[in-house]
Amino acid sequence: MLERFKQLISSRIGLQVEDLNLLQKTINTRVHYLGLVNFHQYYNLLEGDSRQSTGEWQHLIESLTTGESYFFRDRGQFEILRTHIFPELIRRKEGQKAIRIWSAGCATGEETYSIAIEIFELLPQVRHFNTTIIGTDINPKAIERARAAIYNDWSFRMVDPEIKHRYFVRKHDGWHLDKQIKDMVTFQVGNLVSDIYPHSSTDICEMDLIVCRNVFIYFDKDTVSLIIKKFADTLSESGYLLTGHAELYTLALGTLKSLIHPASIIYQKVTTTPVEEEKRHKHYPPTKTDGSPIIVPPPQTFSQALTKTPKANKIAAATAAATP
């Protein structure tokens, strides 16, 4: 019977449940709470399309998706955002004065707010941009917590104390995020498998950066491929996708090109030819950096910078050889 539940959950929300003990415990709890006779009655409830069925799926999702997160998780990837991705986006979008970012599978919001803090902290000129940062998660309870933006000490285990005290205030119920940062972000419940995107009604479209880390481990290969195709369609031209380490290894990426950085692999949407890409960026003047806070970003694109890195070239060649 548990296998039937696994198949139903996979087909409905794409989630691959590997912990059968957790699944059985969750079903037992819900069966007793609802006063049902057995697992079969609960299965039939989930199969239905009533309001009770919809509500029950929410309870099930909350029980099966823990969503552990913390601020500035994976310092290497945030370093890439700080020193390469954000400066390039600022320069490239200077004319439009708009940057669009989607944190997909955002759990309780720590990652999404970390992105907002990074932009606010290192790129002050972005404040005159129309910056859109959207966090989505399948778990409604997680989204409620993200909107509240109140966190305990465990969420800050990788955070510089100076940053913590600059953007959070300690109160009786936890650390409250500064309103300026909180207002940079919007959250909504979203299902990466069944939702339609890109879609203007949810504002999930034309994204310059999609961050979806440590989410694909819960899906099978076909589901991941489906999501990646939808992500590519949702990215703007030359937009970036940042995932967990090695989550997309061996998968066909379509219009996404792998960029190998010592700290991580980043994916960029490329539908233009190299010559067209060169023309698109050639009007940006060269600039120099002196170690001061990044105000004017470097002239070359992230992909151009990586092609000049010998270590990156060796890794890229090895990856290409291993990818079918």
PDB file of C-alpha atoms in Angstrom:
ATOM      1  CA  MET A   1       0.000   0.000   0.000  1.00  0.00           C
ATOM      2  CA  LEU A   2       2.869   2.362   0.751  1.00  0.00           C
ATOM      3  CA  GLU A   3       4.113   1.936  -2.833  1.00  0.00           C
ATOM      4  CA  ARG A   4       0.727   3.114  -4.101  1.00  0.00           C
ATOM      5  CA  PHE A   5       1.003   6.190  -1.908  1.00  0.00           C
ATOM      6  CA  LYS A   6       4.518   6.829  -3.225  1.00  0.00           C
ATOM      7  CA  GLN A   7       3.264   6.655  -6.819  1.00  0.00           C
ATOM      8  CA  LEU A   8       0.318   8.939  -6.070  1.00  0.00           C
ATOM      9  CA  ILE A   9       2.517  11.512  -4.355  1.00  0.00           C
ATOM     10  CA  SER A  10       5.039  11.387  -7.187  1.00  0.00           C
ATOM     11  CA  SER A  11       2.390  11.834  -9.876  1.00  0.00           C
ATOM     12  CA  ARG A  12       0.600  14.648  -8.029  1.00  0.00           C
ATOM     13  CA  ILE A  13       3.486  16.790  -6.722  1.00  0.00           C
ATOM     14  CA  GLY A  14       6.613  15.127  -8.150  1.00  0.00           C
ATOM     15  CA  LEU A  15       8.049  14.295  -4.745  1.00  0.00           C
ATOM     16  CA  GLN A  16      10.016  11.049  -4.435  1.00  0.00           C
ATOM     17  CA  VAL A  17       9.468   9.712  -0.910  1.00  0.00           C
ATOM     18  CA  GLU A  18      12.402   7.518   0.111  1.00  0.00           C
ATOM     19  CA  ASP A  19      11.766   7.416   3.857  1.00  0.00           C
ATOM     20  CA  LEU A  20       9.018   4.810   4.113  1.00  0.00           C
ATOM     21  CA  ASN A  21       8.997   4.996   7.899  1.00  0.00           C
ATOM     22  CA  LEU A  22       8.226   8.715   7.731  1.00  0.00           C
ATOM     23  CA  LEU A  23       5.540   8.079   5.115  1.00  0.00           C
ATOM     24  CA  GLN A  24       3.861   5.355   7.190  1.00  0.00           C
ATOM     25  CA  LYS A  25       4.024   7.457  10.352  1.00  0.00           C
ATOM     26  CA  THR A  26       2.527  10.445   8.527  1.00  0.00           C
ATOM     27  CA  ILE A  27      -0.316   8.408   7.046  1.00  0.00           C
ATOM     28  CA  ASN A  28      -1.051   6.777  10.409  1.00  0.00           C
ATOM     29  CA  THR A  29      -1.224  10.178  12.065  1.00  0.00           C
ATOM     30  CA  ARG A  30      -3.597  11.582   9.454  1.00  0.00           C
ATOM     31  CA  VAL A  31      -5.823   8.466   9.396  1.00  0.00           C
ATOM     32  CA  HIS A  32      -6.306   8.637  13.172  1.00  0.00           C
ATOM     33  CA  TYR A  33      -6.777  12.417  13.169  1.00  0.00           C
ATOM     34  CA  LEU A  34      -9.471  12.211  10.481  1.00  0.00           C
ATOM     35  CA  GLY A  35     -11.194   9.243  12.113  1.00  0.00           C
ATOM     36  CA  LEU A  36     -10.772   7.003   9.067  1.00  0.00           C
ATOM     37  CA  VAL A  37     -10.849   3.226   9.216  1.00  0.00           C
ATOM     38  CA  ASN A  38      -7.749   2.374   7.196  1.00  0.00           C
ATOM     39  CA  PHE A  39      -5.129   3.457   4.666  1.00  0.00           C
ATOM     40  CA  HIS A  40      -7.485   2.733   1.754  1.00  0.00           C
ATOM     41  CA  GLN A  41      -9.939   5.393   2.889  1.00  0.00           C
ATOM     42  CA  TYR A  42      -7.124   7.914   3.196  1.00  0.00           C
ATOM     43  CA  TYR A  43      -5.826   6.998  -0.262  1.00  0.00           C
ATOM     44  CA  ASN A  44      -9.293   7.532  -1.749  1.00  0.00           C
ATOM     45  CA  LEU A  45      -9.487  10.914  -0.032  1.00  0.00           C
ATOM     46  CA  LEU A  46      -6.205  12.012  -1.599  1.00  0.00           C
ATOM     47  CA  GLU A  47      -7.308  10.762  -5.021  1.00  0.00           C
ATOM     48  CA  GLY A  48     -10.428  12.912  -4.943  1.00  0.00           C
ATOM     49  CA  ASP A  49     -10.855  16.522  -6.023  1.00  0.00           C
ATOM     50  CA  SER A  50     -12.930  17.846  -3.127  1.00  0.00           C
ATOM     51  CA  ARG A  51     -12.010  20.790  -0.909  1.00  0.00           C
ATOM     52  CA  GLN A  52     -11.156  18.320   1.859  1.00  0.00           C
ATOM     53  CA  SER A  53      -8.815  16.507  -0.510  1.00  0.00           C
ATOM     54  CA  THR A  54      -7.034  19.756  -1.395  1.00  0.00           C
ATOM     55  CA  GLY A  55      -6.611  20.625   2.262  1.00  0.00           C
ATOM     56  CA  GLU A  56      -5.335  17.160   3.062  1.00  0.00           C
ATOM     57  CA  TRP A  57      -2.637  17.420   0.405  1.00  0.00           C
ATOM     58  CA  GLN A  58      -1.400  20.544   2.186  1.00  0.00           C
ATOM     59  CA  HIS A  59      -1.148  18.639   5.476  1.00  0.00           C
ATOM     60  CA  LEU A  60       0.700  15.811   3.738  1.00  0.00           C
ATOM     61  CA  ILE A  61       3.159  18.170   2.056  1.00  0.00           C
ATOM     62  CA  GLU A  62       3.880  19.922   5.348  1.00  0.00           C
ATOM     63  CA  SER A  63       4.680  16.580   6.985  1.00  0.00           C
ATOM     64  CA  LEU A  64       6.893  15.224   4.197  1.00  0.00           C
ATOM     65  CA  THR A  65       8.913  18.351   3.325  1.00  0.00           C
ATOM     66  CA  THR A  66      11.057  19.520   6.187  1.00  0.00           C
ATOM     67  CA  GLY A  67      12.791  22.389   4.310  1.00  0.00           C
ATOM     68  CA  GLU A  68      15.831  22.902   6.563  1.00  0.00           C
ATOM     69  CA  SER A  69      17.646  26.097   5.633  1.00  0.00           C
ATOM     70  CA  TYR A  70      19.828  28.863   7.016  1.00  0.00           C
ATOM     71  CA  PHE A  71      21.221  32.223   5.940  1.00  0.00           C
ATOM     72  CA  PHE A  72      24.060  32.350   3.398  1.00  0.00           C
ATOM     73  CA  ARG A  73      24.135  28.597   3.018  1.00  0.00           C
ATOM     74  CA  ASP A  74      27.095  27.611   0.786  1.00  0.00           C
ATOM     75  CA  ARG A  75      29.471  30.539   0.989  1.00  0.00           C
ATOM     76  CA  GLY A  76      31.155  29.605  -2.291  1.00  0.00           C
ATOM     77  CA  GLN A  77      27.990  30.086  -4.290  1.00  0.00           C
ATOM     78  CA  PHE A  78      27.192  33.367  -2.576  1.00  0.00           C
ATOM     79  CA  GLU A  79      30.727  34.516  -3.403  1.00  0.00           C
ATOM     80  CA  ILE A  80      29.967  33.811  -7.082  1.00  0.00           C
ATOM     81  CA  LEU A  81      26.780  35.851  -6.833  1.00  0.00           C
ATOM     82  CA  ARG A  82      28.591  38.701  -5.093  1.00  0.00           C
ATOM     83  CA  THR A  83      31.641  38.947  -7.335  1.00  0.00           C
ATOM     84  CA  HIS A  84      30.369  37.813 -10.740  1.00  0.00           C
ATOM     85  CA  ILE A  85      26.655  37.293 -11.291  1.00  0.00           C
ATOM     86  CA  PHE A  86      25.189  40.371  -9.594  1.00  0.00           C
ATOM     87  CA  PRO A  87      27.770  42.814 -11.037  1.00  0.00           C
ATOM     88  CA  GLU A  88      27.132  41.487 -14.541  1.00  0.00           C
ATOM     89  CA  LEU A  89      23.358  41.710 -14.128  1.00  0.00           C
ATOM     90  CA  ILE A  90      23.634  45.267 -12.824  1.00  0.00           C
ATOM     91  CA  ARG A  91      25.676  46.294 -15.845  1.00  0.00           C
ATOM     92  CA  ARG A  92      23.576  44.412 -18.362  1.00  0.00           C
ATOM     93  CA  LYS A  93      20.262  45.713 -17.000  1.00  0.00           C
ATOM     94  CA  GLU A  94      21.408  49.305 -16.482  1.00  0.00           C
ATOM     95  CA  GLY A  95      19.213  50.547 -19.314  1.00  0.00           C
ATOM     96  CA  GLN A  96      16.081  48.803 -18.064  1.00  0.00           C
ATOM     97  CA  LYS A  97      16.774  49.481 -14.370  1.00  0.00           C
ATOM     98  CA  ALA A  98      15.183  46.145 -13.482  1.00  0.00           C
ATOM     99  CA  ILE A  99      16.477  42.838 -12.122  1.00  0.00           C
ATOM    100  CA  ARG A 100      14.274  39.782 -11.608  1.00  0.00           C
ATOM    101  CA  ILE A 101      15.210  36.884  -9.310  1.00  0.00           C
ATOM    102  CA  TRP A 102      13.318  33.713  -8.381  1.00  0.00           C
ATOM    103  CA  SER A 103      14.243  31.594  -5.352  1.00  0.00           C
ATOM    104  CA  ALA A 104      12.483  28.310  -6.158  1.00  0.00           C
ATOM    105  CA  GLY A 105      11.963  25.893  -3.289  1.00  0.00           C
ATOM    106  CA  CYS A 106      12.765  28.630  -0.786  1.00  0.00           C
ATOM    107  CA  ALA A 107      11.604  26.772   2.355  1.00  0.00           C
ATOM    108  CA  THR A 108      11.275  29.302   5.201  1.00  0.00           C
ATOM    109  CA  GLY A 109      12.944  32.166   3.315  1.00  0.00           C
ATOM    110  CA  GLU A 110      16.513  32.267   4.629  1.00  0.00           C
ATOM    111  CA  GLU A 111      18.037  31.805   1.172  1.00  0.00           C
ATOM    112  CA  THR A 112      15.729  34.339  -0.446  1.00  0.00           C
ATOM    113  CA  TYR A 113      16.446  37.009   2.139  1.00  0.00           C
ATOM    114  CA  SER A 114      20.173  36.228   1.892  1.00  0.00           C
ATOM    115  CA  ILE A 115      19.974  37.118  -1.806  1.00  0.00           C
ATOM    116  CA  ALA A 116      18.182  40.361  -0.967  1.00  0.00           C
ATOM    117  CA  ILE A 117      20.768  41.265   1.685  1.00  0.00           C
ATOM    118  CA  GLU A 118      23.609  40.492  -0.731  1.00  0.00           C
ATOM    119  CA  ILE A 119      22.215  42.833  -3.353  1.00  0.00           C
ATOM    120  CA  PHE A 120      21.482  45.561  -0.824  1.00  0.00           C
ATOM    121  CA  GLU A 121      24.865  45.200   0.880  1.00  0.00           C
ATOM    122  CA  LEU A 122      27.289  44.962  -2.034  1.00  0.00           C
ATOM    123  CA  LEU A 123      25.513  46.747  -4.847  1.00  0.00           C
ATOM    124  CA  PRO A 124      24.025  49.950  -3.443  1.00  0.00           C
ATOM    125  CA  GLN A 125      23.234  51.295  -6.894  1.00  0.00           C
ATOM    126  CA  VAL A 126      20.604  48.571  -7.249  1.00  0.00           C
ATOM    127  CA  ARG A 127      18.385  50.645  -4.974  1.00  0.00           C
ATOM    128  CA  HIS A 128      17.325  52.737  -7.928  1.00  0.00           C
ATOM    129  CA  PHE A 129      16.506  49.542  -9.840  1.00  0.00           C
ATOM    130  CA  ASN A 130      13.109  47.906  -9.866  1.00  0.00           C
ATOM    131  CA  THR A 131      14.298  44.741  -8.128  1.00  0.00           C
ATOM    132  CA  THR A 132      11.901  41.790  -8.084  1.00  0.00           C
ATOM    133  CA  ILE A 133      12.770  38.875  -5.787  1.00  0.00           C
ATOM    134  CA  ILE A 134      10.190  36.083  -5.533  1.00  0.00           C
ATOM    135  CA  GLY A 135      10.397  33.071  -3.225  1.00  0.00           C
ATOM    136  CA  THR A 136       8.201  30.022  -3.800  1.00  0.00           C
ATOM    137  CA  ASP A 137       7.744  26.747  -1.959  1.00  0.00           C
ATOM    138  CA  ILE A 138       5.213  23.935  -2.074  1.00  0.00           C
ATOM    139  CA  ASN A 139       4.774  24.026   1.714  1.00  0.00           C
ATOM    140  CA  PRO A 140       2.216  26.691   2.787  1.00  0.00           C
ATOM    141  CA  LYS A 141       3.447  26.667   6.394  1.00  0.00           C
ATOM    142  CA  ALA A 142       6.993  27.372   5.229  1.00  0.00           C
ATOM    143  CA  ILE A 143       5.743  30.315   3.174  1.00  0.00           C
ATOM    144  CA  GLU A 144       3.905  31.709   6.205  1.00  0.00           C
ATOM    145  CA  ARG A 145       7.141  31.594   8.199  1.00  0.00           C
ATOM    146  CA  ALA A 146       9.068  33.202   5.349  1.00  0.00           C
ATOM    147  CA  ARG A 147       6.607  36.095   5.194  1.00  0.00           C
ATOM    148  CA  ALA A 148       6.886  36.601   8.938  1.00  0.00           C
ATOM    149  CA  ALA A 149      10.703  36.864   8.640  1.00  0.00           C
ATOM    150  CA  ILE A 150      11.351  35.927  12.282  1.00  0.00           C
ATOM    151  CA  TYR A 151      14.199  33.481  12.878  1.00  0.00           C
ATOM    152  CA  ASN A 152      16.004  31.695  15.701  1.00  0.00           C
ATOM    153  CA  ASP A 153      19.737  31.513  16.333  1.00  0.00           C
ATOM    154  CA  TRP A 154      20.158  28.265  14.383  1.00  0.00           C
ATOM    155  CA  SER A 155      19.312  30.076  11.122  1.00  0.00           C
ATOM    156  CA  PHE A 156      22.407  32.256  11.553  1.00  0.00           C
ATOM    157  CA  ARG A 157      25.063  29.583  12.050  1.00  0.00           C
ATOM    158  CA  MET A 158      26.946  30.682   8.888  1.00  0.00           C
ATOM    159  CA  VAL A 159      26.367  34.435   9.222  1.00  0.00           C
ATOM    160  CA  ASP A 160      28.890  37.143  10.045  1.00  0.00           C
ATOM    161  CA  PRO A 161      27.686  38.627  13.378  1.00  0.00           C
ATOM    162  CA  GLU A 162      28.064  42.120  11.919  1.00  0.00           C
ATOM    163  CA  ILE A 163      25.609  41.299   9.116  1.00  0.00           C
ATOM    164  CA  LYS A 164      23.244  39.659  11.600  1.00  0.00           C
ATOM    165  CA  HIS A 165      23.095  42.731  13.850  1.00  0.00           C
ATOM    166  CA  ARG A 166      22.901  45.122  10.899  1.00  0.00           C
ATOM    167  CA  TYR A 167      19.782  43.567   9.389  1.00  0.00           C
ATOM    168  CA  PHE A 168      18.047  41.854  12.311  1.00  0.00           C
ATOM    169  CA  VAL A 169      16.689  43.003  15.662  1.00  0.00           C
ATOM    170  CA  ARG A 170      16.419  40.639  18.614  1.00  0.00           C
ATOM    171  CA  LYS A 171      12.938  40.488  20.195  1.00  0.00           C
ATOM    172  CA  HIS A 172      11.225  38.118  22.592  1.00  0.00           C
ATOM    173  CA  ASP A 173      10.141  35.705  19.847  1.00  0.00           C
ATOM    174  CA  GLY A 174      13.316  35.699  17.754  1.00  0.00           C
ATOM    175  CA  TRP A 175      15.357  37.765  15.306  1.00  0.00           C
ATOM    176  CA  HIS A 176      13.193  40.117  13.195  1.00  0.00           C
ATOM    177  CA  LEU A 177      14.408  41.072   9.723  1.00  0.00           C
ATOM    178  CA  ASP A 178      14.814  44.738   8.810  1.00  0.00           C
ATOM    179  CA  LYS A 179      11.735  46.053   6.977  1.00  0.00           C
ATOM    180  CA  GLN A 180      13.797  47.392   4.049  1.00  0.00           C
ATOM    181  CA  ILE A 181      15.060  43.908   3.237  1.00  0.00           C
ATOM    182  CA  LYS A 182      11.737  42.242   3.974  1.00  0.00           C
ATOM    183  CA  ASP A 183       9.957  44.550   1.540  1.00  0.00           C
ATOM    184  CA  MET A 184      12.348  43.575  -1.276  1.00  0.00           C
ATOM    185  CA  VAL A 185      10.890  40.053  -1.347  1.00  0.00           C
ATOM    186  CA  THR A 186       7.484  38.520  -2.062  1.00  0.00           C
ATOM    187  CA  PHE A 187       6.517  34.906  -1.348  1.00  0.00           C
ATOM    188  CA  GLN A 188       3.925  32.578  -2.828  1.00  0.00           C
ATOM    189  CA  VAL A 189       3.040  28.898  -2.652  1.00  0.00           C
ATOM    190  CA  GLY A 190       4.213  27.139  -5.787  1.00  0.00           C
ATOM    191  CA  ASN A 191       4.518  23.625  -7.207  1.00  0.00           C
ATOM    192  CA  LEU A 192       7.522  23.246  -9.511  1.00  0.00           C
ATOM    193  CA  VAL A 193       5.990  20.189 -11.178  1.00  0.00           C
ATOM    194  CA  SER A 194       2.350  21.059 -11.794  1.00  0.00           C
ATOM    195  CA  ASP A 195       2.355  24.881 -11.908  1.00  0.00           C
ATOM    196  CA  ILE A 196       2.378  26.604 -15.276  1.00  0.00           C
ATOM    197  CA  TYR A 197       5.423  28.800 -15.748  1.00  0.00           C
ATOM    198  CA  PRO A 198       6.579  31.042 -17.200  1.00  0.00           C
ATOM    199  CA  HIS A 199       3.321  32.858 -16.491  1.00  0.00           C
ATOM    200  CA  SER A 200       2.704  36.584 -16.129  1.00  0.00           C
ATOM    201  CA  SER A 201      -0.175  36.150 -13.659  1.00  0.00           C
ATOM    202  CA  THR A 202       2.215  34.896 -10.967  1.00  0.00           C
ATOM    203  CA  ASP A 203       5.067  37.146 -12.157  1.00  0.00           C
ATOM    204  CA  ILE A 204       7.167  34.009 -12.679  1.00  0.00           C
ATOM    205  CA  CYS A 205       8.595  35.003 -16.054  1.00  0.00           C
ATOM    206  CA  GLU A 206      11.630  36.660 -17.660  1.00  0.00           C
ATOM    207  CA  MET A 207      13.872  35.896 -14.702  1.00  0.00           C
ATOM    208  CA  ASP A 208      17.499  37.047 -14.734  1.00  0.00           C
ATOM    209  CA  LEU A 209      18.446  34.557 -12.026  1.00  0.00           C
ATOM    210  CA  ILE A 210      16.769  31.407 -10.726  1.00  0.00           C
ATOM    211  CA  VAL A 211      18.177  29.853  -7.555  1.00  0.00           C
ATOM    212  CA  CYS A 212      16.961  26.310  -6.883  1.00  0.00           C
ATOM    213  CA  ARG A 213      19.342  24.501  -4.560  1.00  0.00           C
ATOM    214  CA  ASN A 214      19.015  21.100  -2.898  1.00  0.00           C
ATOM    215  CA  VAL A 215      15.534  20.601  -4.339  1.00  0.00           C
ATOM    216  CA  PHE A 216      16.135  18.221  -7.248  1.00  0.00           C
ATOM    217  CA  ILE A 217      17.287  15.468  -4.893  1.00  0.00           C
ATOM    218  CA  TYR A 218      13.596  14.892  -4.102  1.00  0.00           C
ATOM    219  CA  PHE A 219      12.617  14.255  -7.755  1.00  0.00           C
ATOM    220  CA  ASP A 220      13.264  11.510 -10.264  1.00  0.00           C
ATOM    221  CA  LYS A 221      15.293  12.177 -13.422  1.00  0.00           C
ATOM    222  CA  ASP A 222      12.286  12.705 -15.713  1.00  0.00           C
ATOM    223  CA  THR A 223      10.741  15.201 -13.303  1.00  0.00           C
ATOM    224  CA  VAL A 224      14.022  17.101 -12.993  1.00  0.00           C
ATOM    225  CA  SER A 225      14.275  17.297 -16.795  1.00  0.00           C
ATOM    226  CA  LEU A 226      10.727  18.685 -16.951  1.00  0.00           C
ATOM    227  CA  ILE A 227      11.519  21.349 -14.352  1.00  0.00           C
ATOM    228  CA  ILE A 228      14.784  22.322 -16.058  1.00  0.00           C
ATOM    229  CA  LYS A 229      12.952  22.821 -19.357  1.00  0.00           C
ATOM    230  CA  LYS A 230      10.435  25.078 -17.601  1.00  0.00           C
ATOM    231  CA  PHE A 231      13.230  26.967 -15.840  1.00  0.00           C
ATOM    232  CA  ALA A 232      14.976  27.582 -19.174  1.00  0.00           C
ATOM    233  CA  ASP A 233      11.733  28.926 -20.636  1.00  0.00           C
ATOM    234  CA  THR A 234      11.335  31.184 -17.593  1.00  0.00           C
ATOM    235  CA  LEU A 235      14.835  32.681 -17.791  1.00  0.00           C
ATOM    236  CA  SER A 236      15.525  35.806 -19.790  1.00  0.00           C
ATOM    237  CA  GLU A 237      18.205  35.612 -22.471  1.00  0.00           C
ATOM    238  CA  SER A 238      21.601  35.136 -20.771  1.00  0.00           C
ATOM    239  CA  GLY A 239      19.842  34.575 -17.431  1.00  0.00           C
ATOM    240  CA  TYR A 240      21.450  32.295 -14.843  1.00  0.00           C
ATOM    241  CA  LEU A 241      20.368  29.158 -12.992  1.00  0.00           C
ATOM    242  CA  LEU A 242      22.111  28.233  -9.738  1.00  0.00           C
ATOM    243  CA  THR A 243      21.465  24.744  -8.313  1.00  0.00           C
ATOM    244  CA  GLY A 244      22.943  22.512  -5.645  1.00  0.00           C
ATOM    245  CA  HIS A 245      26.279  20.883  -6.413  1.00  0.00           C
ATOM    246  CA  ALA A 246      26.120  18.149  -9.081  1.00  0.00           C
ATOM    247  CA  GLU A 247      22.295  18.066  -9.033  1.00  0.00           C
ATOM    248  CA  LEU A 248      22.085  18.271 -12.848  1.00  0.00           C
ATOM    249  CA  TYR A 249      25.093  16.107 -13.677  1.00  0.00           C
ATOM    250  CA  THR A 250      24.556  13.998 -16.873  1.00  0.00           C
ATOM    251  CA  LEU A 251      21.215  15.666 -17.681  1.00  0.00           C
ATOM    252  CA  ALA A 252      20.463  17.213 -21.079  1.00  0.00           C
ATOM    253  CA  LEU A 253      20.271  20.957 -20.476  1.00  0.00           C
ATOM    254  CA  GLY A 254      18.862  22.272 -23.756  1.00  0.00           C
ATOM    255  CA  THR A 255      19.503  26.019 -24.012  1.00  0.00           C
ATOM    256  CA  LEU A 256      21.404  26.087 -20.701  1.00  0.00           C
ATOM    257  CA  LYS A 257      25.196  26.207 -20.913  1.00  0.00           C
ATOM    258  CA  SER A 258      27.368  24.972 -18.036  1.00  0.00           C
ATOM    259  CA  LEU A 259      29.865  27.488 -16.642  1.00  0.00           C
ATOM    260  CA  ILE A 260      32.492  25.886 -14.429  1.00  0.00           C
ATOM    261  CA  HIS A 261      33.706  27.901 -11.465  1.00  0.00           C
ATOM    262  CA  PRO A 262      36.014  26.445  -8.786  1.00  0.00           C
ATOM    263  CA  ALA A 263      33.246  26.917  -6.198  1.00  0.00           C
ATOM    264  CA  SER A 264      30.304  25.668  -8.244  1.00  0.00           C
ATOM    265  CA  ILE A 265      28.733  25.016 -11.622  1.00  0.00           C
ATOM    266  CA  ILE A 266      26.409  27.736 -12.885  1.00  0.00           C
ATOM    267  CA  TYR A 267      24.066  27.449 -15.841  1.00  0.00           C
ATOM    268  CA  GLN A 268      23.338  30.236 -18.305  1.00  0.00           C
ATOM    269  CA  LYS A 269      20.616  30.443 -20.918  1.00  0.00           C
ATOM    270  CA  VAL A 270      22.198  30.945 -24.316  1.00  0.00           C
ATOM    271  CA  THR A 271      20.137  31.031 -27.492  1.00  0.00           C
ATOM    272  CA  THR A 272      22.367  33.450 -29.424  1.00  0.00           C
ATOM    273  CA  THR A 273      25.522  32.568 -31.334  1.00  0.00           C
ATOM    274  CA  PRO A 274      28.960  33.463 -29.905  1.00  0.00           C
ATOM    275  CA  VAL A 275      29.262  36.298 -32.452  1.00  0.00           C
ATOM    276  CA  GLU A 276      25.892  37.743 -31.457  1.00  0.00           C
ATOM    277  CA  GLU A 277      26.822  37.447 -27.791  1.00  0.00           C
ATOM    278  CA  GLU A 278      30.084  39.313 -28.432  1.00  0.00           C
ATOM    279  CA  LYS A 279      28.232  42.135 -30.199  1.00  0.00           C
ATOM    280  CA  ARG A 280      25.694  42.327 -27.410  1.00  0.00           C
ATOM    281  CA  HIS A 281      28.378  43.032 -24.802  1.00  0.00           C
ATOM    282  CA  LYS A 282      31.001  44.949 -26.785  1.00  0.00           C
ATOM    283  CA  HIS A 283      29.618  48.428 -25.946  1.00  0.00           C
ATOM    284  CA  TYR A 284      30.462  48.042 -22.265  1.00  0.00           C
ATOM    285  CA  PRO A 285      33.692  49.948 -21.492  1.00  0.00           C
ATOM    286  CA  PRO A 286      36.524  48.298 -19.538  1.00  0.00           C
ATOM    287  CA  THR A 287      36.750  49.132 -15.860  1.00  0.00           C
ATOM    288  CA  LYS A 288      39.271  48.628 -13.056  1.00  0.00           C
ATOM    289  CA  THR A 289      38.722  47.418  -9.517  1.00  0.00           C
ATOM    290  CA  ASP A 290      40.811  48.470  -6.505  1.00  0.00           C
ATOM    291  CA  GLY A 291      39.381  46.226  -3.825  1.00  0.00           C
ATOM    292  CA  SER A 292      36.763  48.775  -2.749  1.00  0.00           C
ATOM    293  CA  PRO A 293      33.039  47.824  -2.698  1.00  0.00           C
ATOM    294  CA  ILE A 294      31.843  46.906  -6.167  1.00  0.00           C
ATOM    295  CA  ILE A 295      30.092  49.910  -7.661  1.00  0.00           C
ATOM    296  CA  VAL A 296      30.930  49.484 -11.336  1.00  0.00           C
ATOM    297  CA  PRO A 297      31.057  45.822 -12.379  1.00  0.00           C
ATOM    298  CA  PRO A 298      33.832  44.206 -14.424  1.00  0.00           C
ATOM    299  CA  PRO A 299      33.574  44.491 -18.206  1.00  0.00           C
ATOM    300  CA  GLN A 300      33.620  40.841 -19.198  1.00  0.00           C
ATOM    301  CA  THR A 301      30.728  38.495 -18.772  1.00  0.00           C
ATOM    302  CA  PHE A 302      30.960  35.679 -16.268  1.00  0.00           C
ATOM    303  CA  SER A 303      31.288  33.124 -19.070  1.00  0.00           C
ATOM    304  CA  GLN A 304      34.116  35.124 -20.678  1.00  0.00           C
ATOM    305  CA  ALA A 305      35.974  35.274 -17.364  1.00  0.00           C
ATOM    306  CA  LEU A 306      35.692  31.524 -16.870  1.00  0.00           C
ATOM    307  CA  THR A 307      36.993  30.655 -20.333  1.00  0.00           C
ATOM    308  CA  LYS A 308      40.272  32.313 -19.322  1.00  0.00           C
ATOM    309  CA  THR A 309      40.663  30.177 -16.222  1.00  0.00           C
ATOM    310  CA  PRO A 310      42.871  27.095 -16.937  1.00  0.00           C
ATOM    311  CA  LYS A 311      41.370  25.105 -14.060  1.00  0.00           C
ATOM    312  CA  ALA A 312      37.873  25.860 -15.273  1.00  0.00           C
ATOM    313  CA  ASN A 313      38.760  24.735 -18.794  1.00  0.00           C
ATOM    314  CA  LYS A 314      40.057  21.381 -17.528  1.00  0.00           C
ATOM    315  CA  ILE A 315      36.944  20.797 -15.419  1.00  0.00           C
ATOM    316  CA  ALA A 316      34.684  21.838 -18.296  1.00  0.00           C
ATOM    317  CA  ALA A 317      36.415  19.424 -20.659  1.00  0.00           C
ATOM    318  CA  ALA A 318      36.086  16.566 -18.177  1.00  0.00           C
ATOM    319  CA  THR A 319      32.415  17.369 -17.593  1.00  0.00           C
ATOM    320  CA  ALA A 320      31.678  17.530 -21.308  1.00  0.00           C
ATOM    321  CA  ALA A 321      33.357  14.172 -21.860  1.00  0.00           C
ATOM    322  CA  ALA A 322      31.291  12.563 -19.094  1.00  0.00           C
ATOM    323  CA  THR A 323      27.976  14.014 -20.254  1.00  0.00           C
ATOM    324  CA  PRO A 324      26.015  11.943 -22.820  1.00  0.00           C
TER     325      PRO A 324
END
